[in-house]
Coordinates of C-alpha atoms in Angstrom, one line a residue:
Chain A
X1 CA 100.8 101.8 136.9
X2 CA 102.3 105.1 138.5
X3 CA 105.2 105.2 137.7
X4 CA 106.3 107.4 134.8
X5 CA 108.4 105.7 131.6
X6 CA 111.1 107.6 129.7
X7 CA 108.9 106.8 126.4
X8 CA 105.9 105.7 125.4
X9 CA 105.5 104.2 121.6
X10 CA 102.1 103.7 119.8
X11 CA 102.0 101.0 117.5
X12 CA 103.8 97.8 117.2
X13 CA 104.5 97.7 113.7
X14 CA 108.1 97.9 111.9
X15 CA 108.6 101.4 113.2
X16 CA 107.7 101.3 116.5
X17 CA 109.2 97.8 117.4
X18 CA 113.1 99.1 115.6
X19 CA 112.2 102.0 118.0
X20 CA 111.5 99.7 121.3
X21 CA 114.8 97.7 120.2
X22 CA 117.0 100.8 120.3
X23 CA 115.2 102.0 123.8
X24 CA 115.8 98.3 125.3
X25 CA 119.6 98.3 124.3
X26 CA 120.0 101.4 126.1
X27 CA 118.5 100.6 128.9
X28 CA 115.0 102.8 128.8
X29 CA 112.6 102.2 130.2
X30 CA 109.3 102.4 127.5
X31 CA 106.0 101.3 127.0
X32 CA 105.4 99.7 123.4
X33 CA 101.1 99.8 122.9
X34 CA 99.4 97.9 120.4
X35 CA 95.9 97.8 119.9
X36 CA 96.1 94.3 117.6
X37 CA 96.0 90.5 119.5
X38 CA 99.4 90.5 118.9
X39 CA 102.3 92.9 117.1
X40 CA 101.4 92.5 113.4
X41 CA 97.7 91.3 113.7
X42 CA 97.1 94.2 112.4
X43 CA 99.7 95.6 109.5
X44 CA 99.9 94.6 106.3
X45 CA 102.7 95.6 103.5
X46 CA 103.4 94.6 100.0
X47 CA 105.7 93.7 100.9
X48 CA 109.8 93.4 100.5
X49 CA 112.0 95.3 103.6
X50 CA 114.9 96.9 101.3
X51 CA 118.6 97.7 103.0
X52 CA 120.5 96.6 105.6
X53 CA 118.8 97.9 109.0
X54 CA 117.2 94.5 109.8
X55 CA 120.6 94.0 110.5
X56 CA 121.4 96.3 112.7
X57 CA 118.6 95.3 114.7
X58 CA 118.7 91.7 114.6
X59 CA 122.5 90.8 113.9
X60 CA 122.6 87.6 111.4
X61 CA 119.3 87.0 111.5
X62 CA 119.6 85.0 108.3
X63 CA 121.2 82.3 110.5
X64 CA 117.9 81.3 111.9
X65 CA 116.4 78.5 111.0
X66 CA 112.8 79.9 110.7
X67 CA 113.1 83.7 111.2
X68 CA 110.5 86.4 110.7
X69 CA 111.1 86.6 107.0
X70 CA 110.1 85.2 104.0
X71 CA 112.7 84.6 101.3
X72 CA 115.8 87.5 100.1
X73 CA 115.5 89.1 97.1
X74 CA 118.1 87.9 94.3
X75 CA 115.5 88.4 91.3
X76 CA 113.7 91.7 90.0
X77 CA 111.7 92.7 87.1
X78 CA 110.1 95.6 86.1
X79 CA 107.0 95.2 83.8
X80 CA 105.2 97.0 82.0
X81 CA 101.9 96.2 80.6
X82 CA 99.2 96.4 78.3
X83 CA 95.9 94.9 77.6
X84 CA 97.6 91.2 75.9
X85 CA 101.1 91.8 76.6
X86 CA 104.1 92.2 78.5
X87 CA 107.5 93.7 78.3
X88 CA 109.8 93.0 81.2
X89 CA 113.6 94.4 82.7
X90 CA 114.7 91.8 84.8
X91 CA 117.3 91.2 86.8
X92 CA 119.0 88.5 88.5
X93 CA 122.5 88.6 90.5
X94 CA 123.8 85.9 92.8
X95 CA 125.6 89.1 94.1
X96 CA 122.3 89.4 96.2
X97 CA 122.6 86.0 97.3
X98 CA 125.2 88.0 99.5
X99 CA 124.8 88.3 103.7
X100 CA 123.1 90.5 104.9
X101 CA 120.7 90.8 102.3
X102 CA 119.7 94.0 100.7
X103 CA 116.0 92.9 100.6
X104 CA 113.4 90.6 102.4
X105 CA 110.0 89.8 101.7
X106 CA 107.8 89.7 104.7
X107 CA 104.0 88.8 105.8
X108 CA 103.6 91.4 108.4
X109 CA 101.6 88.8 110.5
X110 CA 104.2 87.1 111.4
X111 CA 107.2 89.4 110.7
X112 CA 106.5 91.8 112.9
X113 CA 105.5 89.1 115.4
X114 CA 108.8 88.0 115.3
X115 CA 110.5 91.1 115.5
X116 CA 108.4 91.5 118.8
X117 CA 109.8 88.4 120.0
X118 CA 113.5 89.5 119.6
X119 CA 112.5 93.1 121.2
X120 CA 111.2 91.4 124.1
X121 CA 114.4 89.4 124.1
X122 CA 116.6 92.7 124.4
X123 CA 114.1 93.9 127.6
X124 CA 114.7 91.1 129.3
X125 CA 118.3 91.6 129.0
X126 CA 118.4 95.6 129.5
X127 CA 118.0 97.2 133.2
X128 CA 114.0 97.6 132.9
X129 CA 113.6 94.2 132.5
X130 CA 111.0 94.4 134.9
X131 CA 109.5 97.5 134.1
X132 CA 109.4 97.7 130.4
X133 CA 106.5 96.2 128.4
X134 CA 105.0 95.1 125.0
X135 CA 101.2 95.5 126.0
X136 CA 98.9 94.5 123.4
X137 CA 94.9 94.8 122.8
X138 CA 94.9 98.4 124.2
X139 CA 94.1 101.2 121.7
X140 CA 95.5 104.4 122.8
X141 CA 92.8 107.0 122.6
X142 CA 94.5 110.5 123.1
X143 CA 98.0 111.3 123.6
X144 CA 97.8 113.5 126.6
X145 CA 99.1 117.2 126.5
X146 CA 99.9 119.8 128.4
X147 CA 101.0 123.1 127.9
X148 CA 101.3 122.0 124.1
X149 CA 103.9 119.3 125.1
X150 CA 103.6 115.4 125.3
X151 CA 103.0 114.0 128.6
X152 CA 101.9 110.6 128.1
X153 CA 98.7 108.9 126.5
X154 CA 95.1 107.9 127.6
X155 CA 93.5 104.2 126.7
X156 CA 89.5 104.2 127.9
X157 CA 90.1 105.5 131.7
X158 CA 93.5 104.7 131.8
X159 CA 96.0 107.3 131.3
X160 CA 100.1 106.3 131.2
X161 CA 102.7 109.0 131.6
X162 CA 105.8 109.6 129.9
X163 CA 108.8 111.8 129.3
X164 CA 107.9 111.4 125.4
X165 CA 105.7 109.8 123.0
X166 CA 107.2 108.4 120.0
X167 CA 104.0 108.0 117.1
X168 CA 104.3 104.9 115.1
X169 CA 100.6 104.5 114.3
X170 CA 100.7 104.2 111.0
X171 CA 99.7 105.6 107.8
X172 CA 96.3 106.7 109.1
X173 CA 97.3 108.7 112.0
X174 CA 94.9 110.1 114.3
X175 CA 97.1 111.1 116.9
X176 CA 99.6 112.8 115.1
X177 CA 96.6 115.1 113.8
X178 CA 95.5 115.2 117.4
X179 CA 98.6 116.5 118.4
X180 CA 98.3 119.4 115.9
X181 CA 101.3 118.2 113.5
X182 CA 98.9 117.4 110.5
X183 CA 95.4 118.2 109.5
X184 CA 92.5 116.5 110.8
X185 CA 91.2 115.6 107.0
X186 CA 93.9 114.5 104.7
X187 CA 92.9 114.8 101.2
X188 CA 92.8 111.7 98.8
X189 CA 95.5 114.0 96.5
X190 CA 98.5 111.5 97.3
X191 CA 96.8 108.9 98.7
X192 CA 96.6 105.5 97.5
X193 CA 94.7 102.2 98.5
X194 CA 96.9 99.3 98.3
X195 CA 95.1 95.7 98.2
X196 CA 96.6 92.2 97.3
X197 CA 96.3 88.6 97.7
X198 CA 98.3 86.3 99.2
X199 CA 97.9 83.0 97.1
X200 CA 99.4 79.3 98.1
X201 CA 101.1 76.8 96.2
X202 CA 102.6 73.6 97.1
X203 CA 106.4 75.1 97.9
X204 CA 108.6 72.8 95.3
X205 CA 105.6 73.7 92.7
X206 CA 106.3 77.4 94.0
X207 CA 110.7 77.1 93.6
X208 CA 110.0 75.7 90.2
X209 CA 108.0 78.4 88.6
X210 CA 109.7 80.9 90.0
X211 CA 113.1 79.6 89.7
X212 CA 113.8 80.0 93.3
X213 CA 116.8 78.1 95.1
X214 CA 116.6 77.7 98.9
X215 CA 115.0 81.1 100.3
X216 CA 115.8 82.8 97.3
X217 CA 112.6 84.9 95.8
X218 CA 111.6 87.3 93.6
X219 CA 109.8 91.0 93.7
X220 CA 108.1 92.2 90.3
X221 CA 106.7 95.4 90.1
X222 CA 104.2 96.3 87.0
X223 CA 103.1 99.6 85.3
X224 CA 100.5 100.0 83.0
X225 CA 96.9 97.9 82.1
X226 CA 97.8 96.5 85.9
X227 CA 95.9 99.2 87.4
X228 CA 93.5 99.4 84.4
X229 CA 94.2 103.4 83.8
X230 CA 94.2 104.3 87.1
X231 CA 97.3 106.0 88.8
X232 CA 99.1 103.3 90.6
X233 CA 101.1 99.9 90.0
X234 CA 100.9 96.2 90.5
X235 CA 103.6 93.8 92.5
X236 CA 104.3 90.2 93.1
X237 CA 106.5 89.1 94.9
X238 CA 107.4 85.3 96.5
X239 CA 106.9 84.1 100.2
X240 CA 107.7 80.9 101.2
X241 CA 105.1 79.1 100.1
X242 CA 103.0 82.1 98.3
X243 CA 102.6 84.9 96.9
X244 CA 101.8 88.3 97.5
X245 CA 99.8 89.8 94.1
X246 CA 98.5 93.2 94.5
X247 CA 98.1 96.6 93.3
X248 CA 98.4 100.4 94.5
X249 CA 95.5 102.7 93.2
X250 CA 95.0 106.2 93.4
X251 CA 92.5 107.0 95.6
X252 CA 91.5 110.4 94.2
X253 CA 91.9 109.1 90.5
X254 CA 89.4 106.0 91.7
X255 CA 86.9 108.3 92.6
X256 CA 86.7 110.6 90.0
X257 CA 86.8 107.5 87.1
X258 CA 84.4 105.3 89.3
X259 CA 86.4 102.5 90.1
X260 CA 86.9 99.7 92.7
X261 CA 89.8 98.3 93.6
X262 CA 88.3 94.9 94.0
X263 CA 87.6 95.2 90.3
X264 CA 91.0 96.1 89.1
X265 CA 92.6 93.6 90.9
X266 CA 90.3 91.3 88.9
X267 CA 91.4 93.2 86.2
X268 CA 95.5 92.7 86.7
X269 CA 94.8 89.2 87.4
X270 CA 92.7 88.0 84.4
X271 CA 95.4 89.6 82.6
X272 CA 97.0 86.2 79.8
X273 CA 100.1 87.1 81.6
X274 CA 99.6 87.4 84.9
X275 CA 96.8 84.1 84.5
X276 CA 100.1 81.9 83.2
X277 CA 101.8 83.1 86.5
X278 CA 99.4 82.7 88.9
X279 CA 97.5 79.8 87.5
X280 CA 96.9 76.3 90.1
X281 CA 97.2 78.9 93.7
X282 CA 94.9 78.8 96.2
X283 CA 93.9 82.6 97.7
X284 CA 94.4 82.2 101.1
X285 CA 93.8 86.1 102.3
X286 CA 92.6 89.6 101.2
X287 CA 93.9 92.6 102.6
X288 CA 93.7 96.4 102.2
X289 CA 95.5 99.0 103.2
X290 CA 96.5 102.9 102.4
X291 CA 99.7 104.1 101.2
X292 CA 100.6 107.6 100.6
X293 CA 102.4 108.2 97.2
X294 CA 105.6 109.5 98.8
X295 CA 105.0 113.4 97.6
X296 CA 106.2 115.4 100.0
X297 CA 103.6 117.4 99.9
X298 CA 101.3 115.0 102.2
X299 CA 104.0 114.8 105.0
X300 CA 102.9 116.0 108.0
X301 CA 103.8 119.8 108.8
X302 CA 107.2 118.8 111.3
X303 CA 108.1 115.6 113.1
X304 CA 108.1 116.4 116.0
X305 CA 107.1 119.0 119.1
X306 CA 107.7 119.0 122.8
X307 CA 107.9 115.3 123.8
X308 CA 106.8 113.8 120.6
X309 CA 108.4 112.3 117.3
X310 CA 106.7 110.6 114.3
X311 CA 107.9 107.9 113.0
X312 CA 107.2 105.6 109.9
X313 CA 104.5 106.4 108.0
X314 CA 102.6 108.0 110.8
X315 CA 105.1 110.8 109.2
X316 CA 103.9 109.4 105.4
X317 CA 107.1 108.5 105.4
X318 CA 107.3 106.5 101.8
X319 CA 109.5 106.3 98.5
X320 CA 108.9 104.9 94.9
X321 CA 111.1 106.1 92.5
X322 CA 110.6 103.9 90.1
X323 CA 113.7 101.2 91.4
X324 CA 111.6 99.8 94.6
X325 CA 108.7 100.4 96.6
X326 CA 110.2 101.7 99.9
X327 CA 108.4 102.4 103.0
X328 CA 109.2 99.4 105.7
X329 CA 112.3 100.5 105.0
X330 CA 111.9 104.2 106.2
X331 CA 109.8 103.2 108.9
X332 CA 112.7 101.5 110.3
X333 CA 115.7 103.7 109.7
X334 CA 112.9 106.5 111.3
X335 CA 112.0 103.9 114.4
X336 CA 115.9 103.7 114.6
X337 CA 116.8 107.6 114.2
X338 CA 114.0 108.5 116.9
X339 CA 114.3 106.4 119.6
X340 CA 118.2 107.4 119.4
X341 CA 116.9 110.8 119.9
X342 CA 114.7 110.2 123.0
X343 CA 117.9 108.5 124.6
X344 CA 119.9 111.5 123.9
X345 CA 117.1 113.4 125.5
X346 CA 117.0 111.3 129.2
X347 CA 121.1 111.9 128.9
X348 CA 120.4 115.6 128.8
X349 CA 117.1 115.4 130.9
X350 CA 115.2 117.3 128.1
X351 CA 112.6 116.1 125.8
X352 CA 111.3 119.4 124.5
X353 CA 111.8 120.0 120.9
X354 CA 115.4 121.4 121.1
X355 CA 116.3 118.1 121.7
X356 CA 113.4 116.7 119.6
X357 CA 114.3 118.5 116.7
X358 CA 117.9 116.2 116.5
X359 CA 115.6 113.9 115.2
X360 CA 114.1 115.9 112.3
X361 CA 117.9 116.6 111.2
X362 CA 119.2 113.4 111.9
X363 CA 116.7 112.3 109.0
X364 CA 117.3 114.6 107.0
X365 CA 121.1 113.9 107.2
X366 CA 119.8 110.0 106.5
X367 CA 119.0 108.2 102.9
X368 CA 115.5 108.7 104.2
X369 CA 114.4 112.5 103.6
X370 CA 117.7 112.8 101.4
X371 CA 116.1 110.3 98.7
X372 CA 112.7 111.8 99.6
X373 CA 113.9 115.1 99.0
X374 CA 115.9 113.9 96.0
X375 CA 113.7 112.1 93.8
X376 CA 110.5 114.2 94.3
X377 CA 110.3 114.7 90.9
X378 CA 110.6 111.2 89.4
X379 CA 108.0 110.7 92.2
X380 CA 105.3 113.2 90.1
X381 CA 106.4 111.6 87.2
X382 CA 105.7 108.3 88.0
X383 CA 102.1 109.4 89.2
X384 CA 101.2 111.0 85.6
X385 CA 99.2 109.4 83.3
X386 CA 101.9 109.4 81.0
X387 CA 103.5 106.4 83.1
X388 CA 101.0 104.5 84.2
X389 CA 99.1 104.7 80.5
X390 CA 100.9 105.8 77.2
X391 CA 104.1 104.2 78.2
X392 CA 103.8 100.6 78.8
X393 CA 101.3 100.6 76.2
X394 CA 104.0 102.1 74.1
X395 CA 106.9 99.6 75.2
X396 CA 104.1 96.6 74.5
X397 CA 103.2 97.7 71.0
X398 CA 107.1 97.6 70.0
X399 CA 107.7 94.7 71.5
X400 CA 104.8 93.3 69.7
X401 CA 105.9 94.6 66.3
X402 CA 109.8 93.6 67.4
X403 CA 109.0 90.3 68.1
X404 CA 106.7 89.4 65.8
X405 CA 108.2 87.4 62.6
X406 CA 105.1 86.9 59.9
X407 CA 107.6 85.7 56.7
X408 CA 106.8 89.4 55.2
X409 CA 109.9 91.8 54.4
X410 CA 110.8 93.1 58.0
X411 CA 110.8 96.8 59.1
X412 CA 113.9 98.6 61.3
X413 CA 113.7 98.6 64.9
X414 CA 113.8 102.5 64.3
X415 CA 110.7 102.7 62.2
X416 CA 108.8 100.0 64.2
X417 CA 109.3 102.4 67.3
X418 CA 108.3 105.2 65.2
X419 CA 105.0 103.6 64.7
X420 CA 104.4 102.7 67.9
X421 CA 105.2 106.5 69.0
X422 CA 103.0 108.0 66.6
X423 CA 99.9 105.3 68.2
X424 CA 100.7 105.9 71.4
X425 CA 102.1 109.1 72.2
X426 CA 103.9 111.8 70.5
X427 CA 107.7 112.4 69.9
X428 CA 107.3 115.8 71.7
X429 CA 105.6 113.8 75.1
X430 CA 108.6 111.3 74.7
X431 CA 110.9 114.0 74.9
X432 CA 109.3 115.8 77.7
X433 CA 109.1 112.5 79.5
X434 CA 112.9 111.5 78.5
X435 CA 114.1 114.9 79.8
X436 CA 112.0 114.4 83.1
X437 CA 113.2 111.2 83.3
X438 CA 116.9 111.9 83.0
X439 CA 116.5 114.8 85.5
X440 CA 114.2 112.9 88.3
X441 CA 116.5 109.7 88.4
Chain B
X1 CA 92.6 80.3 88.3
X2 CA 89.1 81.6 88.8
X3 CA 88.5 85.1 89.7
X4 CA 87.2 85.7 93.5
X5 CA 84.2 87.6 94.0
X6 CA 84.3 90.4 96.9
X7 CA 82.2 88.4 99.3
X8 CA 84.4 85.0 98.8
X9 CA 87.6 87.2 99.3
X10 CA 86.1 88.8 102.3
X11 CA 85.2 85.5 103.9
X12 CA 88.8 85.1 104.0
X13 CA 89.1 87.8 106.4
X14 CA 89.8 86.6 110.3
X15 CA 87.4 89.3 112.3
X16 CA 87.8 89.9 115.8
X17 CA 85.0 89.3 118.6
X18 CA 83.4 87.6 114.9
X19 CA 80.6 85.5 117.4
X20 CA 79.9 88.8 119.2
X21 CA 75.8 90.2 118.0
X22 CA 76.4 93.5 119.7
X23 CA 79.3 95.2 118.5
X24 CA 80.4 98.7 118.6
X25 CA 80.7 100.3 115.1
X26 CA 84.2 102.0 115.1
X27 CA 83.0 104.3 112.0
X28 CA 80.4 106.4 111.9
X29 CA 78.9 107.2 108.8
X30 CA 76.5 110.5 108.2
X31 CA 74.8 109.1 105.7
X32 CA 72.3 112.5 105.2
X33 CA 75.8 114.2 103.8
X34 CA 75.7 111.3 101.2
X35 CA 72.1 110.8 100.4
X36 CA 71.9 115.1 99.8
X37 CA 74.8 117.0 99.0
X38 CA 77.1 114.3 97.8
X39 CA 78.2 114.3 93.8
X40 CA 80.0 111.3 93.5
X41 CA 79.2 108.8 96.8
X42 CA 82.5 107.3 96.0
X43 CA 82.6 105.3 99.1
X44 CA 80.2 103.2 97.5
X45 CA 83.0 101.6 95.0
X46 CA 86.6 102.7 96.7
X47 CA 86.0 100.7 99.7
X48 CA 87.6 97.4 99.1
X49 CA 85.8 95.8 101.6
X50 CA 82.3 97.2 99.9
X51 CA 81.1 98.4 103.2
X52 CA 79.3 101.4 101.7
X53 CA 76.4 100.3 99.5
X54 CA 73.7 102.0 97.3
X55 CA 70.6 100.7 97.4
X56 CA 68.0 101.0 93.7
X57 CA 67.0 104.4 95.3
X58 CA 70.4 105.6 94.7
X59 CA 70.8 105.9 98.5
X60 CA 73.8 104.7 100.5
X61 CA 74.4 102.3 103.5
X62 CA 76.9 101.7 105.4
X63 CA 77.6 98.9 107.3
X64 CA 81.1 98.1 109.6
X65 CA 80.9 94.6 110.2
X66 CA 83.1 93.7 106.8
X67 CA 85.6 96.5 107.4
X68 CA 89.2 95.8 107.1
X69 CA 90.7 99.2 108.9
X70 CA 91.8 99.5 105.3
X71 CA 91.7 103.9 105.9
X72 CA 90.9 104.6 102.2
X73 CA 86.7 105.7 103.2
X74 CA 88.6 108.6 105.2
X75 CA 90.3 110.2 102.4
X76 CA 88.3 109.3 99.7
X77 CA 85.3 110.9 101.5
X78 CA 85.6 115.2 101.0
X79 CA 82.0 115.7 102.4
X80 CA 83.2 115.3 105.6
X81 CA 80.6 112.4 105.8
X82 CA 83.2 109.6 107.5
X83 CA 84.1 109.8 111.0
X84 CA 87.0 107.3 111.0
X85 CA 88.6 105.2 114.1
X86 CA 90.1 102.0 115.2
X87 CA 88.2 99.4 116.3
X88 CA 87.5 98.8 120.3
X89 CA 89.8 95.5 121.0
X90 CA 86.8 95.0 123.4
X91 CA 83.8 95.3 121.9
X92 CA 84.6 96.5 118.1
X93 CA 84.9 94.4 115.5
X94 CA 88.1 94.9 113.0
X95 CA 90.7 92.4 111.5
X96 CA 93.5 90.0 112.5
X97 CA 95.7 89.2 109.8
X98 CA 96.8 85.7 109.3
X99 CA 99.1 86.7 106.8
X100 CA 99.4 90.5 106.6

C-alpha cells in the first residue's frame, strides 16, 4: 500500500473504533490496526459502558434485536464488606429503564466486535469506502517518526504512512512511551491488576435471582474484605446469561503484602455472601487485565505531539470516584474528541501540535479531564486503607449490632455506632475521613 | 460453588497458535536480576496467570506459554527484570477472549 491515509489508529478497542466511526462519517480516509483475530479478541473490561456516547455513535442501538451489549443498568448497589457480613446502598429506578440508557454492561469480546461491524458499516457508506480498512492480526511495532513528528507506523517490514497517528493501545502503551510522551517504566504506584470471572447460569435462573426484567441488569460494586486488605474493590455485574465477578488490586500494595490475585479472588468468592449469590454458575472464562487507579499523577506527560493523540487509556485515561467505575466511558468520549481533531486538521492541512493541541483542550473542556481533575481527591481517598479496611468493617459491625435482636434490653443506634467506632477506628479518623469525604465528592 | 484452582481457571483460557511447539516468547524475562539482586520476586505471586514460579531453591522461572497479556509483570517488576511486549499474531502465543 503507497498511498498515504489521513490517520492511522492502533488498537481496535472502545477508543479506537468511536475514533474510526467519527473519521468514516467524515469521510477520512484511516487505517484502524488490530493485532487480535478480530476487534475485541483481545480487551477485556469489568465491565458496564456509563453515559450516553454509545449513542452518538450508534443511534438507537437499543432497537436491535441482538446488539453488542449485554443488559442496561436500572439497579446499583454499593457494598461494603467484612469478613461474615454485608451492608449494602442500593438503588433501583425504572427511571433508568429510560432510552438511551445511561449504562450498558458489555463482554468486550463481542462488544467491541460489534461495534467494529457498525464502523465498517459507516466506511462503506463514506467516500473511502474503498480505501479505508479495519485490518486485523497485525501488531504495529513502532510508530514511525521523523523530525520528532508522527509519520506513520511500522508492522515487521511493513511500514504505513500517515498524516497522524491516533494511539488507542491501551492501558499498557508501548508506543506512547516510544513516542516520548510517557516513561519507558511505569511504576506499580497507581497501578492495579483487575481479574474476574465470567460465570453462567441458565438465563430465567439468572432474571430470577437477580430480579431482572427483559435486558434489565445490575452492577454492584464492593469495598472492604473483597480484596482481603489489599487497596482495590470487587464488582458484579449481570450479562445476559452471566456474570462478570471480579476484583481490582493494587499492584504495588500486592507486592509489598505478598499476595496473589488469584487468591483473593478466592477470597471475595468464598465470602457467605457472595457464595449465596453466586452459588449453581458454571465459570466459563478467566481474564486479567491492568487498570490504572485514575490519579492523575500516572497520566502520561501531554496527549499529544506533532501528528499524534492518545486516546483511552493509552492516556490512563480512568475515573472512580466512588459512584461508578468509569474508563470505557472516557475511552470513548476521548476516541470521539480525537478523531474530531484530526478532521479539523485535514480541513486546515496541519497536523502538528497547534492543531493537535485542540484536542488536549477539547478534553479538558469535556466531563472527562473536568471529573478527572475534579474528584482527584476522592480518588486518594478511596485508595487509602482507611476505605478499603476500617470502613466497611466499621459499617458491618453496626449493622451487625443494629440488626441483631437477642430478647436483651436494646442499646441506641448512637451508642451501638459508638462501639463500633471505638473497634474499628477512631472518632478523630472518622472526622478526617468525613471532612475528606464532603470535600472530594 | 467450588473454588477454581489457577490451573482449572487457566485451562479456560483460548490461546492463540495453542497446537504450535515452537513459539516465540513475547516476554523476556532476566531472570539473573531475580535470582541476585531481587528483594521481593513479586512476579512470582502478582501474575495472575502464575507464569513466574519459584522453584525449592528459592529461584524463579518464567515461562510465557500461560500468559494472558494481562501487563501487571511490567509494573510490578522495579528490577528492571521484565522486558514486556505483545505477542507475534504469527508465531507468539497470547489470548483470544471468548468473553472479554
Amino acid at each position: 500500500m503507497d498511498e498515504k491515509f489521513d490517520c492511522i489508529i492502533v488498537g481496535g478497542g472502545i477508543a479506537g473504533l468511536a475514533a474510526a466511526m467519527i473519521l468514516a462519517r467524515n469521510n477520512m480516509k484511516f487505517l484502524l490496526i488490530e493485532k487480535g483475530e478480530f476487534a475485541g479478541s483481545k480487551n477485556v473490561s469489568g465491565g458496564v459502558l456509563w453515559g450516553h456516547d454509545l449513542a452518538r455513535l450508534v443511534p438507537g442501538y437499543w432497537e436491535e434485536e441482538d446488539g453488542g451489549w449485554e443488559r442496561f443498568i436500572n439497579h446499583r448497589r454499593l457494598t461494603f464488606m467484612d469478613e461474615q457480613s454485608t451492608f449494602s446502598i442500593d438503588f433501583k429506578s425504572s427511571h433508568f429503564n429510560e432510552t438511551p440508557y445511561s449504562g450498558v454492561v458489555v463482554l468486550r469480546s463481542k462488544f467491541d466486535r460489534w461495534l467494529a461491524g457498525k464502523v465498517q458499516e459507516e466506511i462503506d457508506q463514506s467516500d473511502h469506502a474503498m480505501e479505508s480498512f479495519i485490518a486485523t492480526n497485525i501488531k504495529v511495532d513502532e510508530v514511525l517518526m521523523e523530525n520528532d513528528k508522527a509519520v506513520g507506523i511500522r508492522t515487521g517490514d511493513e511500514e504505513f504512512h500517515a498524516d497522524s497517528v491516533i494511539l488507542a493501545e491501551g492501558v499498557n502503551n508501548l508506543l506512547t512511551r516510544q513516542v516520548g510522551l510517557q516513561d519507558d517504566y511505569v511504576p506499580a504506584d497507581h497501578m492495579l491488576t483487575g481479574i474476574k470471572e465470567v460465570i453462567r447460569y441458565d438465563q430465567k435462573v439468572l432474571e430470577d435471582r437477580f430480579q431482572l426484567n427483559g435486558l434489565s441488569g445490575m452492577s454492584n460494586e464492593f469495598v472492604g474484605y473483597s480484596t482481603d486488605g489489599v487497596e482495590g474493590g470487587g464488582f458484579l455485574y449481570t450479562n445476559r446469561d452471566t456474570i462478570s465477578l471480579g476484583l481490582v488490586a493494587g499492584i504495588k500494595d500486592m507486592r509489598e503484602k505478598e499476595k496473589s490475585p488469584h487468591d483473593i479472588l478466592n477470597t471475595f468468592k468464598g465470602h457467605p455472601v457472595i457464595q449465596d449469590t453466586i452459588k449453581g454458575g458454571e465459570v466459563v472464562e478467566y481474564s486479567a487485565h491492568v487498570v490504572s487507579s485514575g490519579d492523575k499523577r500516572v497520566m502520561p506527560k501531554e496527549l499529544y505531539k506533532d501528528g499524534v493523540l492518545l486516546c483511552g487509556e493509552s492516556a490512563n485515561l480512568l475515573m472512580n470516584a466512588g459512584k461508578a467505575i468509569q474508563g470505557m466511558d472516557l475511552a470513548m468520549r476521548s476516541g470521539i474528541l480525537g478523531a474530531e481533531t484530526i478532521v479539523k486538521a485535514k480541513e486546515r492541512g496541519d497536523f502538528s501540535s497547534q492543531t493537535m493541541k485542540e484536542y488536549r483542550q477539547a478534553l479538558d473542556e469535556s466531563y472527562v479531564m473536568q471529573d478527572i481533575n475534579n474528584f482527584q481527591d476522592a480518588v486518594h481517598m478511596l485508595h487509602s486503607p482507611e476505605m478499603f479496611k476500617d470502613v466497611p468493617n466499621l459499617i458491618c459491625d453496626f449493622g451487625r449490632k443494629f440488626f441483631t435482636i437477642d430478647n436483651e434490653p436494646t442499646k441506641k443506634s448512637r451508642e451501638m455506632m459508638s462501639e463500633s467506632i471505638k473497634e474499628h477506628s477512631s472518632y478523630w479518623d472518622l472526622i478526617k475521613i468525613g471532612f475528606k469525604g464532603a470535600k472530594s465528592l | 460453588m467450588n473454588l477454581m484452582k489457577l490451573s482449572e481457571r487457566l485451562g479456560l483460557v483460548s490461546y492463540r497458535n495453542q497446537a504450535k511447539s515452537e513459539i516465540k516468547p513475547h516476554i523476556e524475562v532476566d531472570t539473573d536480576i531475580c535470582n541476585s539482586t531481587c528483594p521481593h520476586k513479586c512476579t512470582t505471586y502478582v501474575c495472575p496467570a502464575n507464569c513466574y514460579t519459584m522453584d525449592e531453591d528459592g529461584k524463579v522461572h518464567f515461562q510465557v506459554e500461560d500468559c494472558i497479556e494481562c501487563g501487571t509483570c511490567m509494573y510490578a517488576c522495579d528490577q528492571g527484570a521484565v522486558d514486556w511486549n505483545y505477542p507475534d499474531p504469527e508465531v507468539g502465543r497470547g489470548v483470544t477472549w471468548n468473553f472479554g
